[in-house]
Tab-separated table of C-alpha atoms and ligand atoms in Angstrom:
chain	number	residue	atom	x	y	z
A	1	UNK	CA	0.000	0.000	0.000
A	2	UNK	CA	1.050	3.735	-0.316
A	3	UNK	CA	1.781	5.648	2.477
A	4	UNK	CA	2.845	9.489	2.238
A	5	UNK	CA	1.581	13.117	2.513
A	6	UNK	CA	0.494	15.760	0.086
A	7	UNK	CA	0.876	19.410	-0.721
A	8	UNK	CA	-0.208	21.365	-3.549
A	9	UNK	CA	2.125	23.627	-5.350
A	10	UNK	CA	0.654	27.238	-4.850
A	11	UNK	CA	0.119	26.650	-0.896
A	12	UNK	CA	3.897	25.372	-0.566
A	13	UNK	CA	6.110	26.290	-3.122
A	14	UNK	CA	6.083	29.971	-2.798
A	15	UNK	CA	6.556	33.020	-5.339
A	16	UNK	CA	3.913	31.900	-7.625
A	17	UNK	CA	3.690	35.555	-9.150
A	18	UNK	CA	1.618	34.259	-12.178
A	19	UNK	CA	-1.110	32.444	-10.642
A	20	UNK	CA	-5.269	34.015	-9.894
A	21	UNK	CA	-4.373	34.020	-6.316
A	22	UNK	CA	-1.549	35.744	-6.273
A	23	UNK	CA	-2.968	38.465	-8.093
A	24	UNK	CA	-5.816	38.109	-5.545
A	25	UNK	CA	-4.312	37.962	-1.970
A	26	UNK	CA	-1.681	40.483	-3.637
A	27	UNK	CA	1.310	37.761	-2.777
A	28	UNK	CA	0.300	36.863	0.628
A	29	UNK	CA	1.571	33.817	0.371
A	30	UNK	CA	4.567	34.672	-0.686
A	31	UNK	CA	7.157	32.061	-0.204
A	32	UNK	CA	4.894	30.079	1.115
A	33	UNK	CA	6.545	26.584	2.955
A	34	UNK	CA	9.507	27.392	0.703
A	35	UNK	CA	9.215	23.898	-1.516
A	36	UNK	CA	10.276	25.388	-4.666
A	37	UNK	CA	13.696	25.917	-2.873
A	38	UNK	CA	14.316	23.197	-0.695
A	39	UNK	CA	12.374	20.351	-2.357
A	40	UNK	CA	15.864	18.172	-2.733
A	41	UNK	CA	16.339	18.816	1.128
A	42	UNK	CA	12.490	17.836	1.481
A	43	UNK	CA	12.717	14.667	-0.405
A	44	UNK	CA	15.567	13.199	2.068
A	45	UNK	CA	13.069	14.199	4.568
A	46	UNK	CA	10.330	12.238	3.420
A	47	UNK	CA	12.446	9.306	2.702
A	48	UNK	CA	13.748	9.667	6.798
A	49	UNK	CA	9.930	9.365	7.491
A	50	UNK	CA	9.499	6.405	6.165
A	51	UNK	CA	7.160	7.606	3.290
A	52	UNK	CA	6.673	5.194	0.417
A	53	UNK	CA	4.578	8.021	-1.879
A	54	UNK	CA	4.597	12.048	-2.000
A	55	UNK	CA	1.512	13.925	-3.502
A	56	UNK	CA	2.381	17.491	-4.881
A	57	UNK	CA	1.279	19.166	-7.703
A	58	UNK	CA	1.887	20.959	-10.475
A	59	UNK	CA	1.795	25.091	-10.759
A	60	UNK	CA	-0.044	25.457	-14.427
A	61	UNK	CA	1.047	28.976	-14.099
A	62	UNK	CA	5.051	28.369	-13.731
A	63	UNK	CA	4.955	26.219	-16.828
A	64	UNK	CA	1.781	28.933	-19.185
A	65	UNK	CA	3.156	32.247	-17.773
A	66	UNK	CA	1.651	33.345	-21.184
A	67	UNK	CA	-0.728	31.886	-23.173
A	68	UNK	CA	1.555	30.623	-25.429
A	69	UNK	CA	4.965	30.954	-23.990
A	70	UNK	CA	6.491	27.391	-22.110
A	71	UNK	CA	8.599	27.653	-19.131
A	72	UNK	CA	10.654	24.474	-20.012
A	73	UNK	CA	13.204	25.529	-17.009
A	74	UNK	CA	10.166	24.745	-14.531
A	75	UNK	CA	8.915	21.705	-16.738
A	76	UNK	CA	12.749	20.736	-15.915
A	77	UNK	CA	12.121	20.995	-12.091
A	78	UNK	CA	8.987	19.083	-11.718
A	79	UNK	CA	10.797	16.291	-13.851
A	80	UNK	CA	13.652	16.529	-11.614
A	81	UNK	CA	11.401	16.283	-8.214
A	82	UNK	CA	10.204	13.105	-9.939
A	83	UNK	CA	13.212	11.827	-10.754
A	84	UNK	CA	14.000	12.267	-6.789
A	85	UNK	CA	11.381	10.771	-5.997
A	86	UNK	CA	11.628	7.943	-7.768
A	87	UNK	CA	15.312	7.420	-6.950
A	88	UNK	CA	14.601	7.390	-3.271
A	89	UNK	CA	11.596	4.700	-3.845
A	90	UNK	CA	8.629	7.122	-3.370
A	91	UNK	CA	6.096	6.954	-5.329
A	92	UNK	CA	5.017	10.086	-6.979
A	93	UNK	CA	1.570	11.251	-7.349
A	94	UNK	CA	0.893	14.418	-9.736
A	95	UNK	CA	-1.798	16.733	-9.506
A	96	UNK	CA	-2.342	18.340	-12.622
A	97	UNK	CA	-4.760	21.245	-11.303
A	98	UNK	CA	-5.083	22.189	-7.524
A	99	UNK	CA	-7.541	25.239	-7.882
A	100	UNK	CA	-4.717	27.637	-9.050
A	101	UNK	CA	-4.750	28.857	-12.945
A	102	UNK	CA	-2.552	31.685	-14.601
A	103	UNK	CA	-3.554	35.232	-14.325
A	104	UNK	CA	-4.493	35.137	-18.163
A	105	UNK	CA	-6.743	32.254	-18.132
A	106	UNK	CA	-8.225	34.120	-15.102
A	107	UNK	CA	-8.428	37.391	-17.301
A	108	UNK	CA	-10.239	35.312	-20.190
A	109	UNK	CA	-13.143	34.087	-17.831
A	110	UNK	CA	-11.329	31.288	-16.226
A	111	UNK	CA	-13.540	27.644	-15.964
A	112	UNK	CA	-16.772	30.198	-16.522
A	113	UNK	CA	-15.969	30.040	-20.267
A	114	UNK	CA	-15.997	26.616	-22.158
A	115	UNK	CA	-13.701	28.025	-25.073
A	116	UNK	CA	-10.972	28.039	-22.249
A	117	UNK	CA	-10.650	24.605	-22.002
A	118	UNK	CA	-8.650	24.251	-24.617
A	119	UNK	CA	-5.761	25.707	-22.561
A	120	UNK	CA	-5.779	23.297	-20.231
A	121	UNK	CA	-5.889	20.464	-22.896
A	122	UNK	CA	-2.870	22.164	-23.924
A	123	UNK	CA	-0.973	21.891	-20.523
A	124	UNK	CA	-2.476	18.355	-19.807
A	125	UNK	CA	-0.418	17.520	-23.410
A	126	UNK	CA	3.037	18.635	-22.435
A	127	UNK	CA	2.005	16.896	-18.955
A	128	UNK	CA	1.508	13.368	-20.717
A	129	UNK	CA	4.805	14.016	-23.106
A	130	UNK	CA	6.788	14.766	-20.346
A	131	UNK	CA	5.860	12.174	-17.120
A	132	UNK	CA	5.922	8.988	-18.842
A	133	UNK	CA	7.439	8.155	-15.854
A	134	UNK	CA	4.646	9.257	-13.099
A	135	UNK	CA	1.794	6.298	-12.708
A	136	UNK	CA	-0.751	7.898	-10.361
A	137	UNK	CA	-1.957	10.974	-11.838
A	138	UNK	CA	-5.301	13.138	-10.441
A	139	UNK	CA	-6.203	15.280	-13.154
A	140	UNK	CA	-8.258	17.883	-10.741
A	141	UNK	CA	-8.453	18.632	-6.933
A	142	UNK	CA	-11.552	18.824	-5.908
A	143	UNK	CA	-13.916	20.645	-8.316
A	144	UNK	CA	-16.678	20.518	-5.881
A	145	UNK	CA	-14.829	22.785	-3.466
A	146	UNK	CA	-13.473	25.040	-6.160
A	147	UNK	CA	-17.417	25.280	-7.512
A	148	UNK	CA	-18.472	26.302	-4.407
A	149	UNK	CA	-15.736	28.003	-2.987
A	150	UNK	CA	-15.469	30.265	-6.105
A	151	UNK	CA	-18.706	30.576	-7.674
A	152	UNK	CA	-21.265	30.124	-5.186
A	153	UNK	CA	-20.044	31.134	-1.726
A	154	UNK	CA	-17.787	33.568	-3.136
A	155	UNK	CA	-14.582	33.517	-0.570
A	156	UNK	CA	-12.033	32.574	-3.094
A	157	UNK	CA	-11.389	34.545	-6.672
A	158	UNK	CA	-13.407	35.642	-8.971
A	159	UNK	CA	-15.688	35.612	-5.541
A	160	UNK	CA	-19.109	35.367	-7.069
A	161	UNK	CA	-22.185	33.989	-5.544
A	162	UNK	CA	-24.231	32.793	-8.426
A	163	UNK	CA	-25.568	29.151	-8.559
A	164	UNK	CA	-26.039	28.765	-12.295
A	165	UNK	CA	-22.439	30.172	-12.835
A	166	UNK	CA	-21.321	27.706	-10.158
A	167	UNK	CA	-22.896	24.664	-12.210
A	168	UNK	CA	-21.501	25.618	-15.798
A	169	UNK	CA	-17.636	25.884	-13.862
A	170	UNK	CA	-18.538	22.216	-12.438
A	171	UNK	CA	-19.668	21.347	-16.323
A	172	UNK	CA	-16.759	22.635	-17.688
A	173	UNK	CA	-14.588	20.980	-15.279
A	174	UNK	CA	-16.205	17.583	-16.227
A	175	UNK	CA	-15.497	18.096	-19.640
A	176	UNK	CA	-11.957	19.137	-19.037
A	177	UNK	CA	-11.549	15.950	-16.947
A	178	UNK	CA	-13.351	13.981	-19.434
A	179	UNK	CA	-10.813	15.209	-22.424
A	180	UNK	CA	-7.365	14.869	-20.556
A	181	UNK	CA	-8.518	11.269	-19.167
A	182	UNK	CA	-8.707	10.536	-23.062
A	183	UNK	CA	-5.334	12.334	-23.607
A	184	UNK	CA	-3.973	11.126	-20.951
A	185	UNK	CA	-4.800	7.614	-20.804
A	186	UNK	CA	-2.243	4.525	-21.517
A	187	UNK	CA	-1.385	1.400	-20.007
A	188	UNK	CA	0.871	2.507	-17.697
A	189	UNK	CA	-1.076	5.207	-16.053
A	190	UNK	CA	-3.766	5.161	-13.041
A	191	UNK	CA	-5.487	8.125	-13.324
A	192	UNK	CA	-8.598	10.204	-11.304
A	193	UNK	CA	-9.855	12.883	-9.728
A	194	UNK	CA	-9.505	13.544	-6.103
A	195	UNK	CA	-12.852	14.772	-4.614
A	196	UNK	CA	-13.458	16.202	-1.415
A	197	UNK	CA	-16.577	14.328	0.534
A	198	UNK	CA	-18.271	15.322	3.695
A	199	UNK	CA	-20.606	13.148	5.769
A	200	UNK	CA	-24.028	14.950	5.646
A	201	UNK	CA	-26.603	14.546	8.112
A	202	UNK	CA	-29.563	16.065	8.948
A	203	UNK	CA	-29.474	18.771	11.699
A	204	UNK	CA	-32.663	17.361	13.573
A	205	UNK	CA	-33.721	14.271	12.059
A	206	UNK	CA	-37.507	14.978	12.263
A	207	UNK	CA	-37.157	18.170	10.388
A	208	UNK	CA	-38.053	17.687	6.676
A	209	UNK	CA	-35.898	20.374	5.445
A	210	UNK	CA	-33.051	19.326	7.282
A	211	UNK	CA	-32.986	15.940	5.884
A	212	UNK	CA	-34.515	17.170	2.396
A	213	UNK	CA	-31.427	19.499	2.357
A	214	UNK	CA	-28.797	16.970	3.507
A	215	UNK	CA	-29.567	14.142	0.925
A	216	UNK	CA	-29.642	17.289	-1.288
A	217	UNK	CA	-26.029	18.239	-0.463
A	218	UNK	CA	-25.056	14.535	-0.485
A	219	UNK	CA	-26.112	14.257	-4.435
A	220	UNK	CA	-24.606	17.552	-5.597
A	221	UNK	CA	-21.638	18.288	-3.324
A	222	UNK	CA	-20.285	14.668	-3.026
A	223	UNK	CA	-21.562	12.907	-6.135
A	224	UNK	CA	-22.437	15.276	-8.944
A	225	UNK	CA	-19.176	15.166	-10.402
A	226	UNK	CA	-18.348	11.751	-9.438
A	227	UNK	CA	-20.878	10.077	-11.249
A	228	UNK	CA	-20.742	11.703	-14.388
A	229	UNK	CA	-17.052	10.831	-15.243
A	230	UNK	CA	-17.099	7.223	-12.898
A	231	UNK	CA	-16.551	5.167	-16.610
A	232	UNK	CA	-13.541	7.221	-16.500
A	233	UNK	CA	-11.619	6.714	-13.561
A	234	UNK	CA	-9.041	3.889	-12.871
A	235	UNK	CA	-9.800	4.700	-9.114
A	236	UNK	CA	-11.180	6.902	-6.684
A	237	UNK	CA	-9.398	9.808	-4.872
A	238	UNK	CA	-11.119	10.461	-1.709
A	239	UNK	CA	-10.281	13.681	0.339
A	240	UNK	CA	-11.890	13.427	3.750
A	241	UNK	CA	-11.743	15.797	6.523
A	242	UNK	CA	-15.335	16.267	8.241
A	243	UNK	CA	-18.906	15.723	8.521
A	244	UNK	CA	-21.654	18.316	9.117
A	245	UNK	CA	-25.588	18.590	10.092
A	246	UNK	CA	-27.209	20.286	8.026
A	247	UNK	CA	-30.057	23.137	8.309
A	248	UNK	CA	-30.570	24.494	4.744
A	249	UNK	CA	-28.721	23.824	1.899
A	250	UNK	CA	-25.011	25.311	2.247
A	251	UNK	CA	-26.039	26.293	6.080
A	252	UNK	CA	-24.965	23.845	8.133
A	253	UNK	CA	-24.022	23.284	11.143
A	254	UNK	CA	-21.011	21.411	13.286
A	255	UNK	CA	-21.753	18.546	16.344
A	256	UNK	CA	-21.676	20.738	19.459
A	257	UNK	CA	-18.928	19.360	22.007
A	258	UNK	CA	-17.515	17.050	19.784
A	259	UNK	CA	-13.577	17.242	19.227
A	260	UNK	CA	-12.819	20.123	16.368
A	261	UNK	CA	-9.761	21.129	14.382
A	262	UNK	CA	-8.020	24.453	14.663
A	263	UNK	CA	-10.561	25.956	11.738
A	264	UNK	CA	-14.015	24.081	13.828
A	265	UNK	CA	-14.797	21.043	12.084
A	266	UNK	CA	-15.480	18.461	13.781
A	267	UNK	CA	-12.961	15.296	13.980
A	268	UNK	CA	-14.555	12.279	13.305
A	269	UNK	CA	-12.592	9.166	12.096
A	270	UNK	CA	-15.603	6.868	11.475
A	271	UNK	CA	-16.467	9.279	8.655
A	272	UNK	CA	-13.196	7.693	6.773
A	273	UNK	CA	-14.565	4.267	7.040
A	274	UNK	CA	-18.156	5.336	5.810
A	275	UNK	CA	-17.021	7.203	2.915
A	276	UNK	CA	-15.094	3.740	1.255
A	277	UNK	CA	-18.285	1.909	1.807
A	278	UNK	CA	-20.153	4.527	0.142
A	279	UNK	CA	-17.867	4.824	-2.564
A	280	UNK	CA	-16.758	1.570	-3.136
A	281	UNK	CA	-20.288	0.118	-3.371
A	282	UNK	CA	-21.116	2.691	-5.719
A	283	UNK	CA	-18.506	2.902	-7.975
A	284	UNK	CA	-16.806	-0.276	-7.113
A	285	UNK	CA	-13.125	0.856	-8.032
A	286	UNK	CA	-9.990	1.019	-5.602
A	287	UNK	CA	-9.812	3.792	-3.056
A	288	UNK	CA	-7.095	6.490	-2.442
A	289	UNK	CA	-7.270	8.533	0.060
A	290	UNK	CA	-5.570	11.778	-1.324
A	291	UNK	CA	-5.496	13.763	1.450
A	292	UNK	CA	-6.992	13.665	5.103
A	293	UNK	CA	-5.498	15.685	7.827
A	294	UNK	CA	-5.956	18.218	10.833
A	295	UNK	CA	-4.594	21.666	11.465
A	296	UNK	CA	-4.041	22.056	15.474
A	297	UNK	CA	-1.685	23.234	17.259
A	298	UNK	CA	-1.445	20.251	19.614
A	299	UNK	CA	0.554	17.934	17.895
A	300	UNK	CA	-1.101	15.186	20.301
A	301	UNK	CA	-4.410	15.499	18.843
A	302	UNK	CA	-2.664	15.386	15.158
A	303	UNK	CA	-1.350	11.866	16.729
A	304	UNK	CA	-4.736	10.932	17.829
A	305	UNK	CA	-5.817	11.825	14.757
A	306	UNK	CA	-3.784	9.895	12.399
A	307	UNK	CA	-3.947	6.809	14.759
A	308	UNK	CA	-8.244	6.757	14.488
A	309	UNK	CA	-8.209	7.799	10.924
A	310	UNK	CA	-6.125	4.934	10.232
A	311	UNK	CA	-8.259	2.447	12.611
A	312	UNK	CA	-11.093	2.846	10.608
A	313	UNK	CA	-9.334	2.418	7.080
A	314	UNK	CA	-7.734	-0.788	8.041
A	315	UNK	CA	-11.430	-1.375	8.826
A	316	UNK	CA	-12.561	-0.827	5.457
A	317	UNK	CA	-9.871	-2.684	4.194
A	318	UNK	CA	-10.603	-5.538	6.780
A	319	UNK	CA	-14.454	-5.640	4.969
A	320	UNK	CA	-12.827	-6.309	1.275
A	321	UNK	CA	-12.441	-2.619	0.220
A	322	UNK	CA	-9.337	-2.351	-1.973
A	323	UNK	CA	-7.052	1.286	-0.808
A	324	UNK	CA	-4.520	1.841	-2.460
A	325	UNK	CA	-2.810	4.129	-0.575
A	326	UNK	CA	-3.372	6.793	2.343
A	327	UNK	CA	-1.870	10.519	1.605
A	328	UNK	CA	-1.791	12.457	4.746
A	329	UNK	CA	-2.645	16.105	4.453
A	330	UNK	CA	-0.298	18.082	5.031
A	331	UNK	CA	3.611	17.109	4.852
A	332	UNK	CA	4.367	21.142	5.518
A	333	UNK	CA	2.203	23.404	7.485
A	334	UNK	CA	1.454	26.006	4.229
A	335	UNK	CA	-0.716	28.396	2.983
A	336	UNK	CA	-4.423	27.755	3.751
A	337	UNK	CA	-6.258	29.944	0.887
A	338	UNK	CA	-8.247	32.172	2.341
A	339	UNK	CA	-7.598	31.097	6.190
A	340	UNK	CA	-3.739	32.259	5.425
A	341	UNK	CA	-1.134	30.964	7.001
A	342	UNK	CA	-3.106	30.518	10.452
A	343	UNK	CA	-3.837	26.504	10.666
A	344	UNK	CA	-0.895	24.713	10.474
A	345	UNK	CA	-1.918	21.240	8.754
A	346	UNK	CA	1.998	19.767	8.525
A	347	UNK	CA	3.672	16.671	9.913
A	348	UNK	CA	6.580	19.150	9.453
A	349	UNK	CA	6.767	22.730	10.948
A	350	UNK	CA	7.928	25.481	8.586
A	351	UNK	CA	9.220	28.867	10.235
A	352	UNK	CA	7.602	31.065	7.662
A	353	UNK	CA	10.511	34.182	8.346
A	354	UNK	CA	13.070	31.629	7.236
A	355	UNK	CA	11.836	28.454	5.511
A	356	UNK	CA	13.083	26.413	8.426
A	357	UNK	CA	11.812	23.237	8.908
A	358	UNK	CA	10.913	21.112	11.955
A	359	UNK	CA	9.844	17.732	12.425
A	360	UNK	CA	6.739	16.982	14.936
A	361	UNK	CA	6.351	13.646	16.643
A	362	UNK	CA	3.402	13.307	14.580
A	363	UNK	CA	5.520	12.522	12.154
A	364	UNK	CA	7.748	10.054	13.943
A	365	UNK	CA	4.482	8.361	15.036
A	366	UNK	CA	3.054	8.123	10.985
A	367	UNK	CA	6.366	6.667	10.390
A	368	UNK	CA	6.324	3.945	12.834
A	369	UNK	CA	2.477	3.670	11.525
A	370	UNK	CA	3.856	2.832	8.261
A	371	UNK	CA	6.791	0.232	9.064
A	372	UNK	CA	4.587	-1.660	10.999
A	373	UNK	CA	1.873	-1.363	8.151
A	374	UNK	CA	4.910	-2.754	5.649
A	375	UNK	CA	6.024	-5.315	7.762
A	376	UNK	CA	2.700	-7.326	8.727
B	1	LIG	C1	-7.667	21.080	-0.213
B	1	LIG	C2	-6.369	21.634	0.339
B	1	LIG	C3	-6.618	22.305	1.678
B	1	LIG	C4	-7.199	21.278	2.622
B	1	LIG	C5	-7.468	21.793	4.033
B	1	LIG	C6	-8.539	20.414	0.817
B	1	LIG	O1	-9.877	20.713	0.572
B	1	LIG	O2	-7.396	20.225	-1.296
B	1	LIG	O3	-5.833	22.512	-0.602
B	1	LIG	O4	-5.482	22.885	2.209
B	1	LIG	O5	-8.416	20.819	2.117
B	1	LIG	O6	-8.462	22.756	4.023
């Protein structure tokens, strides 16, 4: 099985001038967890933590700074981060798109405007020419997020509110997936989409709307997208972090006195076990979880954490489901969109004045997690 932690490229690398949120958040996040300068220094790292596979992704905006113009130096970067990787026996797992476009596909209407695809069937190309080499590859990060992060609850860039707008940037990202599975697609490769799914339950279970709303939620949030490219996905890329009770529609509610992360959503490590079985009956494909993690700053309850979550997938896997990996969210505390730099998600520490990084027992305590996991 895989065993490793993620990041994504605009929360960790840092100076990504050309991307939407940089012109957004006017370079707040700035050098972010510093990858894009010490990702050699990194990789030993994750090799002394026993990881066997590294999700990170790839900055669409370093490579298109213009429309037409390829950075080849940065292509040359990525390909040597995977060449790392691979030399020191990690597997390496490429996201293609984690919510972060150039500034010019921003300018031209971004995922709003179905013309615009194109561009990204562009960049998926030179992807597929140039990772032969990479197996697992998720084509998106979460469109469901971005859809309603974006479009409909209006927090991140272009910030609208506007639920029609928020459906056609879903539709568009279907179809984007839908093309660059096709170009991407060859024997070697395993490729999906990782999608973010929250358990939804009703906020009073006798309440109609409440339970009207949260199968509602359930359909759209967690499965819209899901079902409409499942023929095209070698697996499933599951991205769990909560679960929430729901009043109307997006207003929802978390469990009062139950345990919470640093942002207030409630912790609760059955939820990991309940999404396979949901998934896996449905779609009946292998499982990976992309990303599931905590930001706290009591590196005890990251432990805690990490020990439950992982209870309850051996669980799943103990009742037939097939996972083929489990991708720990985050390997570097980094930039949290619009939260900032605030929750700190990492099994490492980063000193944001000076890039300096710091190992938490957390860490130590995955690693263990995962030499006992290889050796049984
Ligand atoms: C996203 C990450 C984010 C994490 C924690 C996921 O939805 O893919 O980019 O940092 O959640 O909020």
């Amino acid at each position: 099985m895989l065993w490793g932690s993620a990041i994504s490229s605009y929360q960790a690398e840092g100076d990504n001038f050309n991307s939407d949120w940089w012109l957004f958040d006017n370079g707040k996040s700035s050098k972010a967890s510093y990858f894009w300068y010490k990702w050699r220094e990194d990789i030993k790292l994750l090799k002394e933590l026993g990881h066997n596979a590294f999700r990170f992704s790839i900055e669409w905006s370093r490579i298109f700074k213009t429309e037409k113009e390829i950075d080849y130096k940065s292509l040359d970067i990525y390909k040597e981060i995977v060449n790392e990787l691979l030399n020191h026996n990690i597997e390496p797992i490429i996201t293609i798109w984690h919510f972060t476009n150039p500034i010019w596909f921003y300018k031209k209407g971004g995922w709003l405007n179905k013309e615009n695809i194109n561009y990204f069937l562009d960049y998926v190309q030179l992807i597929g020419k140039h990772f032969d080499n990479v197996k697992y590859i998720i084509i998106l990060n979460e469109p469901n997020v971005y859809a309603f992060k974006s479009y409909l609850e209006g927090t991140w860039p272009p910030q609208e509110k506007n639920l029609i707008k928020a459906f056609k940037v879903l539709n568009n990202l279907k179809s984007a997936y839908l093309q660059a599975y096709k170009i991407l697609k060859n024997s070697r490769r395993l490729l999906s989409v990782s999608q973010n799914l929250i358990i939804f339950k009703p906020y009073k279970y006798y309440n109609p709307l409440n339970v009207i709303s949260s199968l509602i939620d359930n359909k759209f949030f967690n499965f819209y997208f899901l079902d409409r490219i499942k023929q095209f996905m070698d697996f499933v890329g599951i991205n769990y972090y909560t679960r929430v009770f729901v009043k109307l529609f997006s207003n929802f509610v978390y469990k009062e006195n139950a345990e919470k992360n640093c942002l207030g959503w409630e912790v609760y490590p059955k939820g990991l076990y309940e999404v396979c079985k949901v998934v896996y009956k449905k779609y009946k494909k292998p499982i990976m979880i992309t990303e599931n993690g905590i930001c706290t700053d009591n590196d005890f309850q990251r432990i805690k954490f990490i020990k439950e979550h992982i209870y309850y997938l051996k669980k799943a896997v103990k009742e037939g489901i097939k996972i083929l990996g489990y991708v720990y969210w985050s390997f570097l505390d980094n930039y949290e969109w619009a939260e900032g730099f605030g929750p700190r998600f990492g099994l490492v520490e980063v000193d944001y004045q000076t890039g300096d990084r710091k190992v938490r027992k957390s860490a130590y305590f995955y690693k263990e997690i995962i030499y006992e996991e290889a050796n049984t």
